[in-house]
XYZ file of C-alpha atoms in Angstrom:
425
model
C -73.681 67.165 93.080
C -73.778 67.834 89.330
C -71.325 66.221 86.968
C -69.305 68.775 85.064
C -67.540 68.824 81.712
C -65.182 71.688 80.877
C -64.413 71.705 77.167
C -61.732 73.346 75.032
C -59.485 74.394 77.916
C -55.727 74.768 78.067
C -55.154 72.538 81.099
C -52.037 73.651 82.966
C -50.099 71.729 85.608
C -46.635 72.369 87.000
C -45.184 69.761 84.636
C -46.865 70.873 81.404
C -50.067 71.740 79.601
C -52.497 70.171 77.180
C -55.572 71.350 75.300
C -58.738 69.350 75.796
C -61.620 68.527 78.118
C -61.846 67.772 81.821
C -64.646 65.659 83.301
C -65.718 65.948 86.939
C -67.865 63.368 88.678
C -68.812 63.450 92.374
C -66.366 66.241 93.092
C -63.348 64.428 91.645
C -61.621 64.685 88.294
C -62.598 61.535 86.409
C -60.809 62.075 83.115
C -58.769 64.515 81.050
C -58.680 64.171 77.281
C -60.300 65.149 74.010
C -63.936 64.612 73.024
C -65.069 63.432 76.460
C -68.811 62.541 76.628
C -71.140 65.302 77.808
C -74.117 63.116 78.689
C -75.516 63.907 82.134
C -73.097 66.807 82.627
C -73.263 70.537 82.988
C -71.064 71.689 80.101
C -68.818 74.758 80.182
C -67.030 75.864 77.031
C -63.725 77.307 78.245
C -63.134 78.914 74.835
C -59.399 78.319 75.023
C -58.984 79.797 78.518
C -56.462 78.364 80.967
C -57.735 75.772 83.430
C -55.422 75.710 86.436
C -55.361 73.979 89.824
C -56.993 76.065 92.516
C -54.555 78.469 94.130
C -53.408 77.534 97.635
C -52.576 80.434 99.938
C -50.133 79.627 102.731
C -50.681 82.928 104.514
C -53.744 85.118 104.958
C -55.705 86.970 107.616
C -59.465 86.405 107.736
C -59.806 88.536 110.905
C -62.619 86.326 112.243
C -63.357 86.075 115.166
C -63.092 89.521 116.675
C -62.273 91.857 113.796
C -65.262 91.263 111.568
C -65.421 94.972 110.736
C -62.173 94.407 108.778
C -63.109 91.020 107.285
C -65.068 87.918 108.190
C -64.846 84.353 107.028
C -67.738 84.775 104.588
C -66.384 87.907 102.888
C -62.790 86.698 103.034
C -63.411 83.304 101.474
C -65.672 84.839 98.836
C -62.841 87.218 97.935
C -60.425 84.292 97.873
C -62.651 82.400 95.438
C -62.870 85.501 93.242
C -59.076 85.448 93.120
C -58.873 81.780 92.099
C -58.060 80.409 95.561
C -59.656 77.155 96.637
C -57.653 76.620 99.849
C -56.277 79.187 102.288
C -54.352 78.999 105.557
C -55.446 81.744 107.947
C -53.322 83.193 110.726
C -54.143 83.051 114.401
C -54.026 86.763 115.292
C -57.764 87.028 115.849
C -59.649 88.199 118.950
C -59.698 85.970 120.866
C -56.479 84.511 119.500
C -56.770 81.085 117.913
C -54.773 79.451 120.683
C -57.236 76.712 121.676
C -59.294 73.985 120.056
C -62.597 75.844 120.466
C -61.503 78.779 118.287
C -59.963 76.427 115.733
C -63.253 74.527 115.440
C -65.182 77.798 115.127
C -63.060 78.851 112.141
C -63.303 75.458 110.428
C -67.056 75.150 110.889
C -67.833 78.721 109.829
C -65.730 78.278 106.678
C -67.544 75.051 105.818
C -70.859 76.863 106.186
C -69.701 79.712 103.938
C -68.705 77.220 101.250
C -66.528 79.434 99.068
C -63.148 77.824 99.707
C -61.420 75.476 102.115
C -59.931 77.100 105.210
C -57.076 75.544 107.172
C -56.287 77.494 110.359
C -52.882 78.170 111.830
C -52.923 77.673 115.556
C -51.002 80.115 117.721
C -47.529 79.128 118.902
C -47.944 80.934 122.218
C -50.968 81.720 124.347
C -52.456 85.054 123.377
C -49.518 85.615 121.004
C -47.728 86.922 124.068
C -44.546 84.901 123.551
C -44.506 83.644 127.129
C -46.039 80.154 127.164
C -46.689 77.568 124.470
C -50.291 77.164 123.372
C -52.032 73.778 123.273
C -50.770 72.766 119.849
C -51.891 69.141 120.097
C -55.496 70.090 120.862
C -55.569 72.606 118.017
C -54.071 70.054 115.651
C -56.873 67.608 116.456
C -59.437 70.388 115.912
C -58.116 71.183 112.423
C -55.008 73.368 112.696
C -52.473 72.402 110.031
C -49.496 74.334 111.429
C -48.603 77.006 113.986
C -47.623 80.657 113.843
C -47.634 83.805 115.929
C -47.618 85.843 112.714
C -48.024 89.497 113.496
C -45.988 89.028 116.652
C -42.588 87.289 116.554
C -41.574 84.754 119.196
C -38.728 86.754 120.714
C -37.747 84.166 123.335
C -35.225 81.869 121.630
C -35.654 79.042 124.108
C -39.423 79.107 123.655
C -39.041 79.048 119.861
C -36.805 76.018 120.110
C -39.373 74.255 122.283
C -42.103 75.113 119.767
C -40.106 73.676 116.872
C -39.553 70.438 118.766
C -43.159 70.158 119.918
C -44.613 70.776 116.456
C -42.328 68.072 115.070
C -43.983 65.428 117.243
C -47.004 65.405 114.939
C -45.192 66.388 111.742
C -46.270 69.989 112.054
C -44.200 73.076 111.446
C -43.764 76.596 112.728
C -44.387 79.473 110.312
C -42.103 82.276 111.410
C -42.862 85.992 111.350
C -39.271 87.307 111.183
C -39.050 90.628 112.972
C -36.705 92.098 115.547
C -39.024 94.576 117.208
C -36.152 96.417 118.838
C -34.974 97.277 115.317
C -38.334 97.962 113.680
C -39.246 100.266 116.587
C -41.140 103.217 115.102
C -40.148 102.463 111.499
C -42.883 102.585 108.887
C -41.155 101.809 105.564
C -37.899 100.525 104.099
C -34.817 102.388 105.260
C -33.398 104.028 102.164
C -33.490 106.983 99.813
C -37.290 107.129 99.503
C -37.776 107.138 103.271
C -35.216 109.915 103.594
C -36.941 112.037 100.935
C -40.336 111.486 102.570
C -38.946 112.173 106.035
C -40.248 108.859 107.380
C -38.469 106.544 109.848
C -37.067 103.481 108.114
C -36.824 99.773 108.878
C -33.510 98.054 108.190
C -33.024 94.693 106.532
C -31.385 93.462 109.726
C -34.760 93.598 111.461
C -35.909 90.774 109.174
C -32.683 88.927 108.389
C -31.439 88.599 111.971
C -34.449 86.613 113.242
C -34.337 84.395 110.139
C -30.703 83.531 110.862
C -31.637 82.580 114.435
C -34.503 80.345 113.420
C -32.495 78.624 110.698
C -29.846 77.777 113.280
C -32.510 76.396 115.637
C -34.097 74.320 112.886
C -30.733 72.962 111.802
C -29.609 72.024 115.290
C -32.914 70.339 116.146
C -33.643 68.884 112.688
C -37.013 70.620 112.845
C -39.263 72.016 110.112
C -39.531 75.771 109.830
C -41.365 77.927 107.305
C -40.298 81.545 106.847
C -43.134 83.935 106.056
C -43.210 86.885 103.626
C -39.504 87.351 102.903
C -38.676 90.688 101.286
C -34.898 91.143 101.006
C -31.975 89.786 99.018
C -30.291 88.922 102.306
C -33.234 86.701 103.307
C -32.873 84.809 100.027
C -29.138 84.303 100.616
C -29.660 83.028 104.155
C -32.308 80.514 103.124
C -30.408 79.388 100.019
C -27.364 78.633 102.169
C -29.464 76.793 104.754
C -31.106 74.629 102.109
C -27.672 73.742 100.729
C -26.759 72.480 104.219
C -29.906 70.337 104.388
C -31.913 72.475 106.813
C -35.620 71.623 106.722
C -36.749 75.078 105.699
C -39.379 76.347 103.279
C -40.293 79.947 102.615
C -42.699 82.259 100.844
C -42.755 85.716 99.400
C -45.771 87.720 98.295
C -47.018 89.408 95.113
C -46.411 92.887 96.514
C -42.725 92.236 97.193
C -42.363 90.887 93.653
C -44.200 93.708 91.902
C -43.810 96.869 94.018
C -40.876 98.681 95.590
C -40.602 101.367 98.239
C -41.285 104.140 95.722
C -44.934 103.001 95.916
C -44.985 104.895 99.231
C -44.375 108.195 97.456
C -47.189 110.630 98.022
C -47.539 109.016 101.445
C -49.786 106.304 100.018
C -50.906 104.452 103.138
C -52.087 101.512 101.045
C -48.427 100.745 100.314
C -47.613 100.478 104.019
C -47.023 96.818 104.843
C -44.933 94.635 107.171
C -42.190 93.831 106.263
C -41.975 97.012 104.193
C -41.714 97.176 100.424
C -38.009 97.095 99.560
C -35.969 98.012 96.447
C -35.756 96.881 92.808
C -32.544 95.018 93.673
C -34.442 93.050 96.318
C -37.150 92.276 93.757
C -34.534 90.873 91.395
C -33.134 88.669 94.171
C -36.608 87.387 95.050
C -37.308 86.474 91.431
C -33.980 84.665 91.215
C -34.931 82.843 94.417
C -38.139 81.676 92.768
C -36.225 80.459 89.738
C -33.567 78.492 91.605
C -35.984 76.951 94.112
C -34.869 78.893 97.175
C -38.340 80.445 97.476
C -40.906 77.665 97.520
C -44.167 79.565 97.352
C -45.986 82.804 96.673
C -48.553 83.624 99.371
C -50.808 86.670 99.619
C -50.453 87.789 103.251
C -53.969 89.113 102.606
C -54.368 91.731 105.356
C -57.690 93.575 104.991
C -58.356 96.725 106.996
C -61.330 98.978 107.518
C -60.948 102.360 105.857
C -60.681 104.015 109.282
C -57.487 102.030 109.940
C -55.855 103.325 106.769
C -56.875 106.980 106.585
C -54.801 109.695 108.139
C -51.065 109.980 108.533
C -48.631 107.412 107.169
C -47.030 107.131 110.616
C -50.217 105.903 112.282
C -51.928 103.979 109.463
C -52.274 100.209 109.845
C -49.887 97.944 107.945
C -51.232 95.544 105.353
C -52.516 95.018 101.815
C -55.730 93.309 100.733
C -54.382 90.772 98.264
C -56.743 87.906 97.420
C -58.332 89.456 94.351
C -55.159 90.757 92.700
C -52.590 88.062 93.592
C -52.858 85.881 90.489
C -53.078 88.819 88.095
C -50.138 90.598 89.748
C -47.958 87.529 89.394
C -49.175 86.698 85.903
C -48.488 90.263 84.752
C -45.059 90.669 86.352
C -43.669 87.150 86.220
C -45.318 85.355 83.287
C -45.892 88.218 80.850
C -42.623 89.720 82.047
C -40.805 86.598 80.901
C -39.395 85.515 84.263
C -41.560 82.423 84.921
C -43.690 80.174 82.774
C -47.308 79.672 83.718
C -46.345 76.125 84.727
C -43.756 77.498 87.141
C -46.318 79.895 88.576
C -48.639 76.932 89.186
C -45.798 75.259 91.060
C -45.301 78.298 93.311
C -48.979 79.118 93.921
C -50.625 75.676 93.818
C -48.418 72.581 93.989
C -45.734 73.649 96.464
C -48.088 75.334 98.954
C -50.271 72.218 99.089
C -47.218 70.023 99.664
C -45.846 72.305 102.386
C -49.159 72.330 104.264
C -49.794 68.629 103.511
C -53.294 69.300 102.213
C -55.084 68.110 99.044
C -54.847 70.118 95.847
C -52.309 71.682 93.578
C -52.720 69.542 90.462
C -55.246 68.502 87.841
C -55.233 64.760 87.208
C -57.644 61.836 87.256
C -58.620 61.040 90.840
C -57.694 64.470 92.222
C -60.182 66.819 93.861
C -61.778 69.184 91.348
C -60.445 72.370 92.947
C -59.524 74.595 89.998
C -60.103 77.881 88.216
C -60.425 79.246 84.716
C -58.418 82.312 83.719
C -57.388 84.179 80.616
C -54.579 86.581 79.837
C -56.757 89.608 79.150
C -56.195 93.049 80.660
C -58.472 94.433 83.364
C -58.479 97.446 85.661
C -58.408 96.999 89.433
C -61.407 98.620 91.115
C -61.086 98.196 94.858
C -64.676 99.319 95.382
C -65.803 96.139 93.625
C -63.771 93.815 95.846
C -65.673 91.074 97.627
C -63.294 91.585 100.520
C -64.242 94.195 103.083
C -60.658 95.406 102.826
C -60.241 97.881 99.965
C -56.665 98.689 100.997
C -54.585 98.114 97.878
C -51.985 100.282 96.138
C -53.139 98.684 92.870
C -56.491 100.477 92.716
C -56.899 101.872 89.202
C -53.927 99.922 87.838
C -54.197 97.694 84.754
C -53.255 94.034 85.199
C -53.377 91.001 82.934
C -54.923 87.666 83.847
C -58.607 87.574 84.721
C -60.080 84.880 86.960
C -63.200 83.782 85.065
C -64.580 80.929 87.183
C -63.522 79.114 90.329
C -64.580 75.587 91.281
C -64.441 73.853 94.648
C -64.968 70.108 94.480
C -66.377 70.628 90.992
C -68.932 73.190 92.187
C -68.913 76.733 90.819
C -68.145 79.131 93.675
C -67.267 82.189 91.608
C -68.080 83.362 88.103
C -66.993 86.609 86.475
C -70.090 88.479 85.337
C -69.119 88.827 81.685
C -67.962 85.217 81.245
C-alpha cells in the first residue's frame, strides 16, 4: 500500500476546518498539519479543494443478488465511490432476500472483491420480507449484518415488530423502519395535493407515513429499544420524532436529498423519474425537514439509492417503478441546496452525511484525524451538469438529468487508496 500525502487542502470535519496537508501511511491518517514531508509518498496537490471524510450512506439498494439487471454490487459501489461515499448500508430486499447468513456473506465478500467502497448489509427483519416470522438475526449479525430492516415492505404486525425491536437489542442492533400503511397508500402514486389533482393521479396522504412512525415510536419507548426511521418526508414526521426525542426515546432518523431539494411539482409532465416512495411532498415539508436538520431532530441524510432498469421506468406514471438513483448526485444536491443556499455549513453537512451515520451504524469513519481510517474524498464548489448517461450506476433514473449542481467530487479514497478520480482533475 502506497503512502499518500495530500497537500494544500481545506480539511473539513464536523467541528471545524483547517488548511494544510494530510499524510496517510498504511491506510491510516498519520498526521494533519502544514509542510508535512513528502518523502516516500505519492503526492496529490489538492489546489485548495475541500478534503472531507468519506460519505456514509445509511440506506441504499444494491439490488444484488437477484436484480443485477437494475444494479449489481460492482456497479453500485463504483457509483457510490464516484459520489464520495466510502461506506454504504444496503437493504435486504434482494432476490433471494437477505434473510440468512449465506446471503449476508455473499454481499460482504462480493463487495470486498469489488473494492470500491465498504458495504455493510442490513439483514431482513422477517423471512422473505413477508412480515410473518422473524428472520435469523443473530446468524446474519455474525455474518456481517450491522442492523435489520424490511425496507420496501413494512412490518404490519405490531406484535412482531415489538419482538424484532427486543431481539435486535440483545446484540445492540437496531431496526430501520420503512414507515408505510399499505391500506392508505393503496394505489397512490404521488403526494396527495394540488399537483396530484391537476395531473389526475391518485395521491398518498401523510397519514400513510406518520401513522406507522407513531406506532413504532410508542413501541420503542415502551421497550426502551433502538429504532431508526427511514426516509422521512413530511413536517408531521419531524414533529413526531422531535417530541419522541424530547421524551428520551431511543430514536434516530434520516431524510434524503430528494426530499430536501424537490417537491411534488417535479412530477409535472408525468415525469416518472420523480416517482418515489414515500412521494415527494411540498415546499412546506421541505422547510420542516431543513429545520429538523438544524435542530438535531433529523440525524442523517441518506440516499435511498434505488436504481431501476429503463424498462421499469418507461410508460405510464401509474405503473412505473418507484425510486431515484441517488449516489452520484447526493453530495452535490445537498451542497447546492443546503450549503450554497445558506441553511447549513459544510461542517454541518459533514455531520449529517459522515459523522452521524457512522455513529448510528457503529462503523468506522466519519472524521479526519490522526489514527483514523483514510476514508475521504476531495470536492470543490464548482458547477457541473448532471448527465445520467455517464452514471457509473446502471440506474439512470433521476429527475436531475440535465440540471446544474454545485459541488464536484474530484477524488475518493478508501483506506488511502484512490478508488475514483474525476477525469479532468
